[in-house]
Short mmCIF file of N, CA and C in Angstrom, two decimals:
data_model
loop_
_atom_site.label_atom_id
_atom_site.label_comp_id
_atom_site.label_asym_id
_atom_site.label_seq_id
_atom_site.Cartn_x
_atom_site.Cartn_y
_atom_site.Cartn_z
N MET A 1 21.89 -31.30 7.22
CA MET A 1 20.61 -31.98 7.09
C MET A 1 19.41 -31.06 7.49
N LYS A 2 19.61 -30.33 8.49
CA LYS A 2 18.49 -29.43 8.98
C LYS A 2 18.14 -28.36 7.94
N GLU A 3 19.19 -27.82 7.34
CA GLU A 3 18.93 -26.79 6.35
C GLU A 3 18.18 -27.26 5.15
N ASN A 4 18.50 -28.48 4.73
CA ASN A 4 17.80 -29.15 3.59
C ASN A 4 16.34 -29.33 3.93
N ASN A 5 16.00 -29.78 5.06
CA ASN A 5 14.66 -29.94 5.49
C ASN A 5 13.96 -28.58 5.56
N PHE A 6 14.65 -27.59 6.07
CA PHE A 6 14.08 -26.21 6.10
C PHE A 6 13.59 -25.73 4.72
N PHE A 7 14.46 -25.87 3.70
CA PHE A 7 14.13 -25.43 2.36
C PHE A 7 13.05 -26.28 1.74
N LEU A 8 12.96 -27.54 2.07
CA LEU A 8 11.87 -28.39 1.54
C LEU A 8 10.53 -27.89 2.18
N GLU A 9 10.54 -27.56 3.46
CA GLU A 9 9.39 -27.08 4.12
C GLU A 9 8.89 -25.73 3.52
N ILE A 10 9.91 -24.84 3.19
CA ILE A 10 9.50 -23.61 2.60
C ILE A 10 8.87 -23.84 1.17
N TYR A 11 9.42 -24.71 0.45
CA TYR A 11 8.89 -25.08 -0.90
C TYR A 11 7.49 -25.64 -0.77
N ASP A 12 7.28 -26.50 0.17
CA ASP A 12 6.01 -27.13 0.38
C ASP A 12 4.97 -26.17 0.78
N GLU A 13 5.32 -25.24 1.66
CA GLU A 13 4.36 -24.22 2.13
C GLU A 13 4.03 -23.21 0.99
N PHE A 14 5.06 -22.77 0.30
CA PHE A 14 4.81 -21.82 -0.74
C PHE A 14 3.96 -22.28 -1.91
N PHE A 15 4.14 -23.60 -2.34
CA PHE A 15 3.43 -24.05 -3.52
C PHE A 15 2.13 -24.85 -3.13
N HIS A 16 2.02 -25.32 -1.90
CA HIS A 16 0.83 -26.16 -1.62
C HIS A 16 -0.06 -25.67 -0.54
N ARG A 17 0.37 -24.74 0.23
CA ARG A 17 -0.45 -24.28 1.37
C ARG A 17 -0.87 -22.82 1.32
N ILE A 18 -0.33 -22.05 0.46
CA ILE A 18 -0.72 -20.63 0.36
C ILE A 18 -1.93 -20.54 -0.52
N THR A 19 -2.95 -19.74 -0.16
CA THR A 19 -4.01 -19.46 -0.94
C THR A 19 -3.93 -18.06 -1.45
N TRP A 20 -4.06 -17.92 -2.70
CA TRP A 20 -3.89 -16.58 -3.36
C TRP A 20 -5.27 -16.05 -3.48
N THR A 21 -5.42 -14.67 -3.54
CA THR A 21 -6.71 -14.03 -3.69
C THR A 21 -7.19 -14.18 -5.10
N LYS A 22 -8.43 -14.20 -5.33
CA LYS A 22 -9.08 -14.32 -6.64
C LYS A 22 -8.80 -13.03 -7.46
N TRP A 23 -8.81 -13.13 -8.73
CA TRP A 23 -8.53 -11.93 -9.58
C TRP A 23 -9.49 -10.83 -9.40
N ASN A 24 -10.80 -11.13 -9.26
CA ASN A 24 -11.83 -10.09 -9.03
C ASN A 24 -11.65 -9.39 -7.74
N ASP A 25 -11.25 -10.12 -6.72
CA ASP A 25 -10.96 -9.44 -5.39
C ASP A 25 -9.73 -8.55 -5.44
N LEU A 26 -8.74 -9.02 -6.15
CA LEU A 26 -7.56 -8.21 -6.36
C LEU A 26 -7.82 -6.95 -7.11
N GLN A 27 -8.65 -7.01 -8.22
CA GLN A 27 -8.93 -5.89 -8.95
C GLN A 27 -9.79 -4.88 -8.14
N SER A 28 -10.71 -5.31 -7.42
CA SER A 28 -11.50 -4.41 -6.59
C SER A 28 -10.73 -3.75 -5.49
N THR A 29 -9.89 -4.45 -4.92
CA THR A 29 -9.07 -3.91 -3.85
C THR A 29 -8.06 -2.90 -4.40
N THR A 30 -7.50 -3.20 -5.57
CA THR A 30 -6.62 -2.28 -6.22
C THR A 30 -7.27 -0.96 -6.58
N MET A 31 -8.57 -1.06 -7.06
CA MET A 31 -9.26 0.19 -7.41
C MET A 31 -9.55 1.01 -6.13
N ILE A 32 -9.93 0.29 -5.07
CA ILE A 32 -10.18 1.08 -3.80
C ILE A 32 -9.02 1.74 -3.34
N VAL A 33 -7.84 1.14 -3.32
CA VAL A 33 -6.55 1.69 -2.90
C VAL A 33 -6.17 2.87 -3.84
N SER A 34 -6.34 2.65 -5.15
CA SER A 34 -6.00 3.76 -6.10
C SER A 34 -6.89 5.00 -5.91
N ILE A 35 -8.17 4.79 -5.78
CA ILE A 35 -9.11 6.00 -5.54
C ILE A 35 -8.81 6.65 -4.27
N PHE A 36 -8.58 5.86 -3.16
CA PHE A 36 -8.22 6.50 -1.87
C PHE A 36 -6.88 7.26 -2.02
N SER A 37 -5.95 6.74 -2.70
CA SER A 37 -4.58 7.44 -2.85
C SER A 37 -4.81 8.73 -3.60
N ILE A 38 -5.59 8.78 -4.61
CA ILE A 38 -5.81 10.01 -5.35
C ILE A 38 -6.52 10.96 -4.55
N PHE A 39 -7.59 10.56 -3.81
CA PHE A 39 -8.33 11.48 -2.94
C PHE A 39 -7.41 12.05 -1.85
N LEU A 40 -6.56 11.20 -1.27
CA LEU A 40 -5.68 11.60 -0.15
C LEU A 40 -4.66 12.65 -0.75
N SER A 41 -4.16 12.40 -1.92
CA SER A 41 -3.18 13.35 -2.47
C SER A 41 -3.78 14.71 -2.79
N ILE A 42 -5.05 14.65 -3.30
CA ILE A 42 -5.69 15.97 -3.61
C ILE A 42 -5.98 16.69 -2.28
N PHE A 43 -6.43 15.97 -1.27
CA PHE A 43 -6.69 16.57 0.05
C PHE A 43 -5.38 17.19 0.64
N LEU A 44 -4.31 16.41 0.59
CA LEU A 44 -3.08 17.01 1.18
C LEU A 44 -2.54 18.10 0.39
N TYR A 45 -2.77 18.20 -0.91
CA TYR A 45 -2.37 19.30 -1.74
C TYR A 45 -3.21 20.58 -1.23
N GLY A 46 -4.46 20.33 -1.03
CA GLY A 46 -5.30 21.46 -0.62
C GLY A 46 -4.87 22.03 0.72
N VAL A 47 -4.48 21.14 1.67
CA VAL A 47 -4.02 21.52 2.98
C VAL A 47 -2.73 22.28 2.82
N ASP A 48 -1.84 21.76 1.99
CA ASP A 48 -0.57 22.45 1.73
C ASP A 48 -0.77 23.80 1.14
N VAL A 49 -1.64 23.99 0.17
CA VAL A 49 -1.94 25.30 -0.36
C VAL A 49 -2.54 26.30 0.60
N PHE A 50 -3.39 25.74 1.46
CA PHE A 50 -4.03 26.53 2.52
C PHE A 50 -2.89 27.09 3.47
N PHE A 51 -2.05 26.15 3.93
CA PHE A 51 -1.08 26.58 4.86
C PHE A 51 -0.01 27.60 4.19
N ILE A 52 0.33 27.35 2.98
CA ILE A 52 1.21 28.36 2.24
C ILE A 52 0.47 29.68 2.21
N PHE A 53 -0.86 29.75 1.88
CA PHE A 53 -1.57 31.00 1.93
C PHE A 53 -1.56 31.66 3.27
N LEU A 54 -1.80 30.82 4.34
CA LEU A 54 -1.90 31.37 5.69
C LEU A 54 -0.48 31.91 6.07
N ILE A 55 0.55 31.27 5.82
CA ILE A 55 1.92 31.70 6.19
C ILE A 55 2.25 32.96 5.41
N LYS A 56 1.87 33.08 4.14
CA LYS A 56 2.19 34.27 3.38
C LYS A 56 1.43 35.49 4.01
N ARG A 57 0.15 35.28 4.27
CA ARG A 57 -0.68 36.35 4.93
C ARG A 57 -0.13 36.73 6.29
N LEU A 58 0.32 35.75 7.05
CA LEU A 58 0.83 35.97 8.42
C LEU A 58 2.11 36.83 8.35
N PHE A 59 3.02 36.47 7.46
CA PHE A 59 4.30 37.23 7.48
C PHE A 59 4.29 38.48 6.59
N SER A 60 3.24 38.72 5.88
CA SER A 60 3.18 39.96 5.14
C SER A 60 2.66 41.12 5.93
N LEU A 61 2.31 40.88 7.19
CA LEU A 61 1.77 42.03 8.01
C LEU A 61 2.91 42.93 8.39
#
């Protein structure tokens, strides 16, 4: 009986008590995360290229 009550409470909370974000908020947040991810990947690529250049110069001596 306890398990049955547990699943009913899960159902109730999921369908009646959760508030989902609005579509406009979701779109703007997704755009911010996408732009930041692209910027971070370009930055890390530049750091990687710099360290490769530095290591090649260091070991070519």
